[in-house]
PDB file of C-alpha atoms in Angstrom:
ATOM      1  CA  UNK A 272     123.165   4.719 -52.010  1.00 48.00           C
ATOM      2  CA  UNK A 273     122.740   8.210 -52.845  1.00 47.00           C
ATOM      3  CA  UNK A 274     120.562  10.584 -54.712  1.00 48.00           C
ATOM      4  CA  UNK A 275     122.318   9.772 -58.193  1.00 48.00           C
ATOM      5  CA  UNK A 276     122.264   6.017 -57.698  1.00 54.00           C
ATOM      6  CA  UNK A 277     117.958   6.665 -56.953  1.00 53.00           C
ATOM      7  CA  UNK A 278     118.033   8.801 -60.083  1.00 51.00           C
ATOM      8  CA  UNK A 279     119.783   6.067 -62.505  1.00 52.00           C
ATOM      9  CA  UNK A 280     116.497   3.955 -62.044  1.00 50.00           C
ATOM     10  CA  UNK A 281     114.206   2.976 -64.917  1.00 48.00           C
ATOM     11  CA  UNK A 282     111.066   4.190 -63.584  1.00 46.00           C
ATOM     12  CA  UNK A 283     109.603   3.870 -67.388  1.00 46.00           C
ATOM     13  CA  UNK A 284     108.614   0.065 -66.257  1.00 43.00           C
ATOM     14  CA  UNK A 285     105.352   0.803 -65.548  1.00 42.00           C
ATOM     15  CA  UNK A 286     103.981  -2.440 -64.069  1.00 46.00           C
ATOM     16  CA  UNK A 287     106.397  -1.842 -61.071  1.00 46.00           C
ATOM     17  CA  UNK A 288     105.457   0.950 -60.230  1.00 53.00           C
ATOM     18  CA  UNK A 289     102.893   1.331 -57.647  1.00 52.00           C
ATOM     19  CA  UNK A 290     101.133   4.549 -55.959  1.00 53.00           C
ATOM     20  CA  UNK A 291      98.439   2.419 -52.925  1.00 50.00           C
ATOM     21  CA  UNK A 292      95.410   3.047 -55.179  1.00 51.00           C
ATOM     22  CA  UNK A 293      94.709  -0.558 -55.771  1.00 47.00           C
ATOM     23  CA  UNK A 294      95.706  -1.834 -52.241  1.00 48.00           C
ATOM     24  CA  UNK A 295      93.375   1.333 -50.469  1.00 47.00           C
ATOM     25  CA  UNK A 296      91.115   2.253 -52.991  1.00 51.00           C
ATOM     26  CA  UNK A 297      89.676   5.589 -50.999  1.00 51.00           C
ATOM     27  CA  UNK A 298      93.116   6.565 -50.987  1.00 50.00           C
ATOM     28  CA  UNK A 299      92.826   8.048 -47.236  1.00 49.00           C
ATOM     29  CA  UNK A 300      93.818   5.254 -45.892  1.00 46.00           C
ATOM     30  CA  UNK A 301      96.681   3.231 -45.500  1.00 59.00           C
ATOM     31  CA  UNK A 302      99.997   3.604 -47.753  1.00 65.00           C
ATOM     32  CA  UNK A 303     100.820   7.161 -48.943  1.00 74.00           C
ATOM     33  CA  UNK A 304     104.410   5.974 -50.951  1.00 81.00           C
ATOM     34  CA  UNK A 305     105.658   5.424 -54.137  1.00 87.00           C
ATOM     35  CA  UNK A 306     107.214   1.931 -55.414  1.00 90.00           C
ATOM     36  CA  UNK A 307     109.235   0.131 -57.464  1.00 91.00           C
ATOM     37  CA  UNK A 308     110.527  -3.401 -57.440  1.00 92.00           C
ATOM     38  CA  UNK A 309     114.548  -2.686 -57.830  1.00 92.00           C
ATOM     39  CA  UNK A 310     115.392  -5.844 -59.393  1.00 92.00           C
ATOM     40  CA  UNK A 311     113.053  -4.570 -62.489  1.00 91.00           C
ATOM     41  CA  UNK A 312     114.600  -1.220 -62.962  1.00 89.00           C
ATOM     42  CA  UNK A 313     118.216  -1.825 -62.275  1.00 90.00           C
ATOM     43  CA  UNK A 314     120.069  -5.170 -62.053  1.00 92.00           C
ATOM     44  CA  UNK A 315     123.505  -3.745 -60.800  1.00 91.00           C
ATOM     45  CA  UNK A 316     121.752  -2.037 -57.539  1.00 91.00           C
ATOM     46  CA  UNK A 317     119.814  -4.783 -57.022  1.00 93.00           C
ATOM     47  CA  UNK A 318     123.457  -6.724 -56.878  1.00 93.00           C
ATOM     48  CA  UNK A 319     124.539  -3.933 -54.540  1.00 91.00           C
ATOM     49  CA  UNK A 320     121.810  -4.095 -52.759  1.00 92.00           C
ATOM     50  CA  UNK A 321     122.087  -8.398 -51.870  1.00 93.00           C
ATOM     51  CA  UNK A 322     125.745  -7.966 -51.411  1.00 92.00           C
ATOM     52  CA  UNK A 323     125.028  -5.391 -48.061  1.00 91.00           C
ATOM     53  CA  UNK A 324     121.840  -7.317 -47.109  1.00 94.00           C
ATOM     54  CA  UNK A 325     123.449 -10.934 -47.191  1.00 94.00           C
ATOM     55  CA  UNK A 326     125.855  -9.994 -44.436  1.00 93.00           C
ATOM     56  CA  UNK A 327     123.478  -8.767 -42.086  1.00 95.00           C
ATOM     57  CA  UNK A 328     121.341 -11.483 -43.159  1.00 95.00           C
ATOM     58  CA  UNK A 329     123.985 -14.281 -41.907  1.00 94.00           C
ATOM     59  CA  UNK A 330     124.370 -12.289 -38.845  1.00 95.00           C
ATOM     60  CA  UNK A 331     121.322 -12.106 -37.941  1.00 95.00           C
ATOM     61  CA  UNK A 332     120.750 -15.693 -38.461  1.00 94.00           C
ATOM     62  CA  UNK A 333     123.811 -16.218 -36.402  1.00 94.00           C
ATOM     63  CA  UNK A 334     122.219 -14.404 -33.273  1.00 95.00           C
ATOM     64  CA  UNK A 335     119.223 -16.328 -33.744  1.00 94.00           C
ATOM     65  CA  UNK A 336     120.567 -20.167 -34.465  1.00 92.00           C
ATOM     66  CA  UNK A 337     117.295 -21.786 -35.477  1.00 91.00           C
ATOM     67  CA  UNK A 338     116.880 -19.593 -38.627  1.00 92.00           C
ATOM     68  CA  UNK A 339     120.084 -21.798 -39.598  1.00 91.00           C
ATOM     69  CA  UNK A 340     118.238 -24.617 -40.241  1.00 92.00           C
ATOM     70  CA  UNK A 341     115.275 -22.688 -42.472  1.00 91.00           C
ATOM     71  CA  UNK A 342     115.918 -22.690 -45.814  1.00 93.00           C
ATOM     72  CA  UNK A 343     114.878 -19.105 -47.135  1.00 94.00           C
ATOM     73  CA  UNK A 344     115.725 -16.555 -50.236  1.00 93.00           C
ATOM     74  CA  UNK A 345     114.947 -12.969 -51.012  1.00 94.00           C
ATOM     75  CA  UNK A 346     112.925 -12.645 -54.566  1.00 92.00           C
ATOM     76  CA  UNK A 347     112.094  -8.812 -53.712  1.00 93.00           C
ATOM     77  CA  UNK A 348     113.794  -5.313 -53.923  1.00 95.00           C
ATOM     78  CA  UNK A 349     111.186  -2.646 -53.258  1.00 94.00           C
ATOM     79  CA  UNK A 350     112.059   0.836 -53.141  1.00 94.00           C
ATOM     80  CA  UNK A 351     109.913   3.555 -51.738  1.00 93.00           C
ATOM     81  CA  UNK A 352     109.755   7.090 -51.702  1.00 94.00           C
ATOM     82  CA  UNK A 353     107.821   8.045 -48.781  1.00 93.00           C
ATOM     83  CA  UNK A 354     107.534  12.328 -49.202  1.00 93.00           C
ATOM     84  CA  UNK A 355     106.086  14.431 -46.727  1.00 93.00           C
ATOM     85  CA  UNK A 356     102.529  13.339 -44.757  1.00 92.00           C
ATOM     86  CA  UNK A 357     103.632  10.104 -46.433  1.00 90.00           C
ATOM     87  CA  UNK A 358     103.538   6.865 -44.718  1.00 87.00           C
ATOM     88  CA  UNK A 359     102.032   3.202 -44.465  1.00 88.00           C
ATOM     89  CA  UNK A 360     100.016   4.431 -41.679  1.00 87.00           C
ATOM     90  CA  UNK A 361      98.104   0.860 -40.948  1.00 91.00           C
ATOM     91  CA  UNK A 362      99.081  -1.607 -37.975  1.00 95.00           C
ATOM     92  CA  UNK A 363     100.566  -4.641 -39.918  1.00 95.00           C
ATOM     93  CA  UNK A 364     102.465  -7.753 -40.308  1.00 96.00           C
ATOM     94  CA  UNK A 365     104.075  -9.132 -43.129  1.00 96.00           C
ATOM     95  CA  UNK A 366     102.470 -12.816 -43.300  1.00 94.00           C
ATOM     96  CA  UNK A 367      99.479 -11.238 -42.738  1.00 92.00           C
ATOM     97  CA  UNK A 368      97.609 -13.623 -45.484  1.00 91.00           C
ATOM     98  CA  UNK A 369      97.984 -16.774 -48.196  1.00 92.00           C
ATOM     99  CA  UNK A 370      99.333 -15.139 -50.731  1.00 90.00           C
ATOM    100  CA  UNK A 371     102.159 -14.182 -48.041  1.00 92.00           C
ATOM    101  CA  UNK A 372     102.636 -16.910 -46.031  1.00 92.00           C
ATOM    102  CA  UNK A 373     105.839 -18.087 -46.785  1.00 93.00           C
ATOM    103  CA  UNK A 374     107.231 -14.832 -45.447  1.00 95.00           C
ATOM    104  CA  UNK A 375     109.959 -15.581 -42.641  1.00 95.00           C
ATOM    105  CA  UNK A 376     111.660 -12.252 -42.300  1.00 97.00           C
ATOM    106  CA  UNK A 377     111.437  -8.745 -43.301  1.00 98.00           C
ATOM    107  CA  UNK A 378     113.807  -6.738 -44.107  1.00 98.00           C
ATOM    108  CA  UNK A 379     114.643  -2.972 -44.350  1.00 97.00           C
ATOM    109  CA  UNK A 380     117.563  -0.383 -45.079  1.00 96.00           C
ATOM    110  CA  UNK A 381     117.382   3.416 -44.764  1.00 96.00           C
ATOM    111  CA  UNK A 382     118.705   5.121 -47.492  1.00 95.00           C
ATOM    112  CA  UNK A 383     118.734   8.708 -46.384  1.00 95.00           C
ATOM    113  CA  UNK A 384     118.778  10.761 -42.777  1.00 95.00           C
ATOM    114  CA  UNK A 385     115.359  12.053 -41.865  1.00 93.00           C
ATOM    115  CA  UNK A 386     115.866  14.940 -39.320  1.00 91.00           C
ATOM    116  CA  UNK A 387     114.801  13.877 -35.519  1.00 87.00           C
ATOM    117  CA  UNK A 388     111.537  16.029 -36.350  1.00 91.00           C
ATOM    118  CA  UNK A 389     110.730  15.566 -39.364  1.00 93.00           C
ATOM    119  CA  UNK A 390     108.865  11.698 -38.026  1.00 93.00           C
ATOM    120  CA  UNK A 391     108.919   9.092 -40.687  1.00 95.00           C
ATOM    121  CA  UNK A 392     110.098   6.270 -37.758  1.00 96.00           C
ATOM    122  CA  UNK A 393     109.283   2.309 -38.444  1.00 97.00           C
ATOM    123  CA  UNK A 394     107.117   1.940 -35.174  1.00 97.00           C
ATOM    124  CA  UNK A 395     106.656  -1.752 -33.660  1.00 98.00           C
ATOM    125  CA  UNK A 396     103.901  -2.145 -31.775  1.00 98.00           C
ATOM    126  CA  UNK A 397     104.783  -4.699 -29.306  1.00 98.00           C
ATOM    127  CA  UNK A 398     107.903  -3.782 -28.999  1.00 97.00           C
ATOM    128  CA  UNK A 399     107.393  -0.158 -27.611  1.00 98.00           C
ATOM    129  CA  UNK A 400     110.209   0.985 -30.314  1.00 97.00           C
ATOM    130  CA  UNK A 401     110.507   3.442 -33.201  1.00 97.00           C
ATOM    131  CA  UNK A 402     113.316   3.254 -35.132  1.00 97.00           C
ATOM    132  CA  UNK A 403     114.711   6.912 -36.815  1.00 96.00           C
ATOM    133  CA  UNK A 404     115.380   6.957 -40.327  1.00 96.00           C
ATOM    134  CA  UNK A 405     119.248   6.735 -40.660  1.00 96.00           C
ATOM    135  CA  UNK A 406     121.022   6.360 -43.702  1.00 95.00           C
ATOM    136  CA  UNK A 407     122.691   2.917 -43.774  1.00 94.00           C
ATOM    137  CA  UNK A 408     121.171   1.014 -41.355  1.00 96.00           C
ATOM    138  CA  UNK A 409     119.334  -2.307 -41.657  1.00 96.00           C
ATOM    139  CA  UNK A 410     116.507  -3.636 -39.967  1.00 97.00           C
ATOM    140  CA  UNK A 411     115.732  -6.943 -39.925  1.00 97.00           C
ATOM    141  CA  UNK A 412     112.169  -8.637 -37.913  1.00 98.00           C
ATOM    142  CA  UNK A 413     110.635 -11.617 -37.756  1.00 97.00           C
ATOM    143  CA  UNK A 414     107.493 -11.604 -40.401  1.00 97.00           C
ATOM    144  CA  UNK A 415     104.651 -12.919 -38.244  1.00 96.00           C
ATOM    145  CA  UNK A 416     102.393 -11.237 -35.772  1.00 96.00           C
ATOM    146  CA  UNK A 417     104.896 -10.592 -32.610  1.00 97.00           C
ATOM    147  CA  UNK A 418     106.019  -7.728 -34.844  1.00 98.00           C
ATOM    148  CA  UNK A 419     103.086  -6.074 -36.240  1.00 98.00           C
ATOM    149  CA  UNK A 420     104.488  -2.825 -37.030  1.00 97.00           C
ATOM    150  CA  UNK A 421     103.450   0.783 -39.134  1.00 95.00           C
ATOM    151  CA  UNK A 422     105.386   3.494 -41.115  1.00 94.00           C
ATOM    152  CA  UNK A 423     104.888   6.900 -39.241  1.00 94.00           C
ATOM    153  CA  UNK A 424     104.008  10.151 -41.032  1.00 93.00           C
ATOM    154  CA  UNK A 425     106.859  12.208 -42.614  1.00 94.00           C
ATOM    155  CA  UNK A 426     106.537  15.647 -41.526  1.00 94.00           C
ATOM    156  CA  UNK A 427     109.629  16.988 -43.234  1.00 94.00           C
ATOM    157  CA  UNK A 428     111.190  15.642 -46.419  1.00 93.00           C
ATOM    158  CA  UNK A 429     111.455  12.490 -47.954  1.00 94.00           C
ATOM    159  CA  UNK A 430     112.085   9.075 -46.989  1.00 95.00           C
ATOM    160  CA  UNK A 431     113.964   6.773 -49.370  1.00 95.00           C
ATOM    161  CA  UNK A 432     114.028   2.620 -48.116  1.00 96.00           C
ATOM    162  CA  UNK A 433     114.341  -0.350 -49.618  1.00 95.00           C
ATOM    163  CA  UNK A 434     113.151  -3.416 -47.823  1.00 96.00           C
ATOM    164  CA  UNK A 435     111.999  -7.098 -48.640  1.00 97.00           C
ATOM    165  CA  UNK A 436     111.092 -10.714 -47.296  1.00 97.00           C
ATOM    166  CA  UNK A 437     113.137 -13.677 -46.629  1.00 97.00           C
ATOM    167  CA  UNK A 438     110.560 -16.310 -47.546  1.00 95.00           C
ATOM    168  CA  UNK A 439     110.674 -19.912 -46.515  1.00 91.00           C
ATOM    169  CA  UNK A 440     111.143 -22.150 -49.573  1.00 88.00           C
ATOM    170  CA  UNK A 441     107.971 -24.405 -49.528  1.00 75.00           C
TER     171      UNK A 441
END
């Protein structure tokens, strides 16, 4: 991915687009992004996109053998523009309610560098770890509680990611 391959998306689809105002209504709280749901806007990144992701996927589920025996698929592609004193800024987890439930694994991919001090880190709570911004690299977490985690404010810049869920098919 690259600054050209962002700019090719249809961002005229207006009903994926989304800027927090629903989700925090004050607006000071909470996310401070911009949205889109990929597989909307652009079918051949979205292809891209599974074709890095399944890889790390099967490794992952490799490493931890159980997640073999769960039957799970990725419906979601959301890309986000976090720019500066951006951020989801709320301790969370991504099975956090009904409507998300099914949620096994999340999944995220850095699409762009963010200088060491310019912030913007994926900070896990439990875990004592923030993770930098790198383009490239993939994170992948269990959904549930153990990894409640928040997006930290970027100071510098712009943060591009994409990320998604690996949900359990009910």
């Amino acid at each position: 991915y690259n600054a050209l391959a962002v700019s090719r998306l249809n961002t005229d689809v207006k009903e994926s687009v989304w800027d927090g105002s629903v989700q925090f209504e004050r607006k000071n709280l909470g996310r401070k992004d911009k949205a889109i749901l990929l597989q909307y806007a652009d079918t051949g990144l979205t292809y891209e996109t599974n074709r890095y992701l399944i890889s790390c996927f099967q490794q992952y589920c490799i490493q931890y053998g159980q997640l073999q025996t769960i039957p799970m698929f990725n419906p979601d592609y959301k890309l986000q523009k976090t720019e500066k004193g951006g951020g989801y800024h709320i301790w969370h987890h991504e099975n956090s309610d009904f409507e998300t439930q099914h949620r096994q694994l999340t999944w995220m991919i850095y699409l762009n560098d963010v200088p060491d001090d310019a912030g913007g880190e994926t900070e896990f709570l439990y875990q004592h770890r923030r993770i930098k911004p790198s383009k490239g690299t993939v994170v992948i977490w269990p959904a549930g509680l153990t990894h409640v985690h928040k997006g930290n404010t970027v100071l510098d810049g712009t943060k591009y990611i994409l990320t998604g869920w690996y949900i359990q098919v009910p």
